Every structure is written in structure tokens, then in C-alpha cells.
Short mmCIF file of C-alpha atoms in Angstrom, two decimals:
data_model
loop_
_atom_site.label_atom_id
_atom_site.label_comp_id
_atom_site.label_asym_id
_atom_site.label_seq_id
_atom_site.Cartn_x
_atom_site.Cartn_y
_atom_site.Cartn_z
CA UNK L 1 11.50 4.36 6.07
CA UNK L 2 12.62 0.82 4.60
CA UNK L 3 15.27 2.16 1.82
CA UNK L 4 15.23 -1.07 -0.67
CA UNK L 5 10.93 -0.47 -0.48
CA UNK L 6 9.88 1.31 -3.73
CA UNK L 7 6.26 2.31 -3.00
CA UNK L 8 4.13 3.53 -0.40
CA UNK L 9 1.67 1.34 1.22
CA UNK L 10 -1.18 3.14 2.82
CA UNK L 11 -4.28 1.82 4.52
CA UNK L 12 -7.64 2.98 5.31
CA UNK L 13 -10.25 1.35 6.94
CA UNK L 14 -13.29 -0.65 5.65
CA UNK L 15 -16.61 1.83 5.93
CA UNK L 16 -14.00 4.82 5.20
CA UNK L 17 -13.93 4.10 1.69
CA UNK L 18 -15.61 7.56 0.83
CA UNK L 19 -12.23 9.17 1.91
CA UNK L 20 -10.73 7.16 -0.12
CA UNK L 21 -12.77 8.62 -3.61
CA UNK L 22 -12.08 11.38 -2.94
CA UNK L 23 -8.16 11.00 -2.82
CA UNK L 24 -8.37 8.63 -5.87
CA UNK L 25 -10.15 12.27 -7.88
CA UNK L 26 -7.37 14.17 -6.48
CA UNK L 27 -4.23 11.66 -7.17
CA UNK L 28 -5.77 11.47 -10.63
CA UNK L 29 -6.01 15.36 -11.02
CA UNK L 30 -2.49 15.24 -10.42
CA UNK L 31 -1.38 12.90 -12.51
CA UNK L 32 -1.49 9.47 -10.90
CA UNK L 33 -3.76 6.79 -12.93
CA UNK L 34 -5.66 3.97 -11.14
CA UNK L 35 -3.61 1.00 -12.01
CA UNK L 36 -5.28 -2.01 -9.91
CA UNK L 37 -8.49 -3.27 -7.90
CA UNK L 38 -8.82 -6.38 -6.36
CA UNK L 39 -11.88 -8.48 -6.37
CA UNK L 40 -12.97 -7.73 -2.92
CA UNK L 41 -11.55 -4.18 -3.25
CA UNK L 42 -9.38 -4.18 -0.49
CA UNK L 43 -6.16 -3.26 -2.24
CA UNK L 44 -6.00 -0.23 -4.86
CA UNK L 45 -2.85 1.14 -6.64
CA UNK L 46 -2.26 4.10 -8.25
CA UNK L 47 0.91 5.24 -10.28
CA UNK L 48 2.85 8.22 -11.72
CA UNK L 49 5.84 7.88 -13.65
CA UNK L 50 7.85 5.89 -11.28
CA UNK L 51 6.17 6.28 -7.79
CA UNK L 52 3.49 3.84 -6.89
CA UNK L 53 0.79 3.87 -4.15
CA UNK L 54 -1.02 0.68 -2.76
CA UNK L 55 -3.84 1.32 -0.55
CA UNK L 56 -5.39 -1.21 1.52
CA UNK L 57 -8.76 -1.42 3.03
CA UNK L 58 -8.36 -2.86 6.38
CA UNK L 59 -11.79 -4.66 7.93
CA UNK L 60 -11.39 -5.86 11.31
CA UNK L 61 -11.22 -10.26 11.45
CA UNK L 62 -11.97 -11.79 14.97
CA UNK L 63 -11.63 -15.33 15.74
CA UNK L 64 -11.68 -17.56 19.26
CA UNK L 65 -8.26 -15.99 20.35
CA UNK L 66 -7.65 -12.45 18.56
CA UNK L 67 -9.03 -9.97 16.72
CA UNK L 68 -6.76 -8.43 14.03
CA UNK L 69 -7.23 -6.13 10.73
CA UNK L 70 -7.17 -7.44 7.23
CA UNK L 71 -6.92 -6.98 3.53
CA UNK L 72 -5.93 -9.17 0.68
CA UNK L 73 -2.02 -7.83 1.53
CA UNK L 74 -2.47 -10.27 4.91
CA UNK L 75 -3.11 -9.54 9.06
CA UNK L 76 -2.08 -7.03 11.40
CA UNK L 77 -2.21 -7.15 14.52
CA UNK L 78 -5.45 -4.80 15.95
CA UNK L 79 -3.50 -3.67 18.83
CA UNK L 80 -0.84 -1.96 16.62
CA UNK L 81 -3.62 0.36 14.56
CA UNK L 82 -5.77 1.00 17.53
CA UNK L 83 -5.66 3.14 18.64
CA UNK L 84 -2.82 4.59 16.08
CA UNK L 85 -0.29 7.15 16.94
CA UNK L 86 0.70 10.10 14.73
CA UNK L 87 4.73 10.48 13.23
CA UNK L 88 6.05 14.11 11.97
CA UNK L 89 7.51 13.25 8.21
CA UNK L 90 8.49 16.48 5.96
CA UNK L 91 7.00 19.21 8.13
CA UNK L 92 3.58 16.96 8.22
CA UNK L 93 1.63 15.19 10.37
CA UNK L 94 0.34 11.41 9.50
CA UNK L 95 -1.35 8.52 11.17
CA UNK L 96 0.93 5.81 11.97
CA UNK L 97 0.94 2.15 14.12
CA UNK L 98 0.72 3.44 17.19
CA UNK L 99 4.52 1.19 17.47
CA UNK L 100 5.98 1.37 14.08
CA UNK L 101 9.13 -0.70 14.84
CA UNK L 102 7.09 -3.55 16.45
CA UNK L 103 4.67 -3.42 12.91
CA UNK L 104 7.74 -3.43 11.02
CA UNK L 105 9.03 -6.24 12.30
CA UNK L 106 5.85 -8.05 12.19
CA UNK L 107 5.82 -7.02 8.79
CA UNK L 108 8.87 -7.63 7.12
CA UNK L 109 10.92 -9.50 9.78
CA UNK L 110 13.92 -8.41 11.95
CA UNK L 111 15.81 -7.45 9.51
CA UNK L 112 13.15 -4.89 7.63
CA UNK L 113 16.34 -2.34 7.79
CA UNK L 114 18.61 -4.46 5.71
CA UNK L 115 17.56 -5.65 2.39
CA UNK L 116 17.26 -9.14 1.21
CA UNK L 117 18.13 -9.71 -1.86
CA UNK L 118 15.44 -12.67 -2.69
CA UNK L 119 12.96 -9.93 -1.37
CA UNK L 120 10.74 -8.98 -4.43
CA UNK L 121 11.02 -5.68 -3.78
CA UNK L 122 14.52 -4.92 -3.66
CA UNK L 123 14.56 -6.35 -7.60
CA UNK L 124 11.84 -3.33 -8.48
CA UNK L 125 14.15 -0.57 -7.15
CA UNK L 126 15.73 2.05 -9.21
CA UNK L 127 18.73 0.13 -9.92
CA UNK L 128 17.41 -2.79 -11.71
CA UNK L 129 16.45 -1.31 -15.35
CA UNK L 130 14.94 -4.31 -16.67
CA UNK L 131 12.85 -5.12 -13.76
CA UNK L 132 11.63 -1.37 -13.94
CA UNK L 133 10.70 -1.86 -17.63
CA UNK L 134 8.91 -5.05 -17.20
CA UNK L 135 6.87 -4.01 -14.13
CA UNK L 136 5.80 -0.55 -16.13
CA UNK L 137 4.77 -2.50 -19.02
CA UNK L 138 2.41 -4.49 -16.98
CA UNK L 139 1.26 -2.02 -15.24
CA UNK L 140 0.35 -0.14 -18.55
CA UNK L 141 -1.48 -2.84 -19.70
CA UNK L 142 -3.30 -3.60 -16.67
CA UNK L 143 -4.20 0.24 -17.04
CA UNK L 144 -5.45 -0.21 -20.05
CA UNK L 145 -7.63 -3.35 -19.04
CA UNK L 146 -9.10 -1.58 -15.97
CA UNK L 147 -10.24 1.99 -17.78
CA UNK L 148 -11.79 -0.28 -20.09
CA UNK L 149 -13.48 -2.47 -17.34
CA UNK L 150 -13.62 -0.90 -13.90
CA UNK L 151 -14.49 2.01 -11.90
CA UNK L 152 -14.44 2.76 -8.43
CA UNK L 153 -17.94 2.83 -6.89
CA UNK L 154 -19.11 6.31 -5.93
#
């Protein structure tokens, strides 16, 4: 989808979150390891060797003028997720914005297809060895810290 991106954001909404223990037993039966929580658990990330999964937990937020989803990543727009559309990707079905062009956009700007390069992301790709290195060594050690401190609530 966006080439420069290096991991695949996912979201799941807030009461859901049952669906989403049940992927985290079967990521980790194959191999990914539970690599972040936030405080208010709305974003976990998993990795596996070099492919890494953020999943947000999306409540809906109204105020006086519009009523939008959020997580700790930010807003979207409600009318983009609801209702949400579905997009064929490798022979499978999946659960998209119901305009994925218009959420890119509102995502990453106009020029989502083009990468910038003072865009964080871009510096975590494949082709930057040290920034690979450094971000897998944190990510290690936050690892480390959270199988020592913090499980997922069943």
C-alpha cells in the first residue's frame, strides 16, 4: 500500500478486545512476541524478525460538531470506518475504510504515495542498517521489560 511504510497498522474496535486475545495467542504461536502496550491500551505491537504489527483500539470520541474514532495513534474520521468496506489483497478478503484514498490522505497527507524523507518511517525501512539495528535493540529491551511486567488482560 504506502511502499516507504514498514509495518502494518491494524485497528479493532474498543469492546472487541476479546478478538483481539485471541490473535495476540495465535501471532505468538507463530512466532511474533508482544513488544508494546500503552497505558490506556489502545495501541499494541507485536514483532517477528523484521515485520512489525501495531494494533489500535479505536473508541468512538464525540464532541459539539463531530463524532470521530480514536486511539493514542490520533482521530479518524467516523464516517470513513462506518460503515467500512471490504478490499481483496492476496486472494483474501479484509475490512478496510470504506474510502481508503480519502483515509490516506487524511492520514499521511497528499502525498502518502511519495515518501518524505523527514518522515520517520522512511528512516526504519530496509535500507537504513543502522536505523534497523537501533530500533531492534529497543524493541528487545522493551520486550524484555514487558514479559517481566505486563500481560494482556484475559
Amino acid at each position: 500500500f504506502i511502499g516507504y511504510d514498514t509495518d502494518t497498522d491494524l485497528g479493532i474496535f474498543s469492546g472487541e478486545e476479546g478478538k483481539l486475545i485471541k490473535a495476540k495467542d495465535m501471532l505468538i504461536s507463530n512466532g511474533f512476541s508482544l513488544i508494546r502496550t500503552s497505558k490506556l491500551n489502545s495501541v499494541i505491537s507485536f514483532m517477528r524478525k523484521d515485520e512489525y504489527i501495531d494494533v489500535l483500539v479505536l473508541s468512538v470520541s464525540r464532541n459539539l460538531f463531530k463524532k470521530s474514532y480514536v486511539s493514542e495513534d490520533g482521530k479518524i474520521d467516523f464516517n470513513l470506518l462506518s460503515p467500512l468496506s471490504t478490499i481483496d489483497f492476496l486472494g483474501e478478503k479484509f475490512y478496510a475504510p470504506n474510502d481508503p484514498i480519502k483515509f490516506f490522505i487524511k492520514s499521511y497527507g497528499g502525498g502518502w504515495m511519495h515518501p518524505n524523507k523527514d518522515d520517520g518511517c522512511i528512516s526504519m525501512g530496509s535500507k537504513n542498517l543502522y536505523y534497523r539495528i537501533k530500533r531492534k535493540l529497543l524493541q528487545s529491551i522493551a520486550n524484555y521489560k514487558l514479559n517481566k511486567t505486563i500481560t494482556l488482560k484475559r
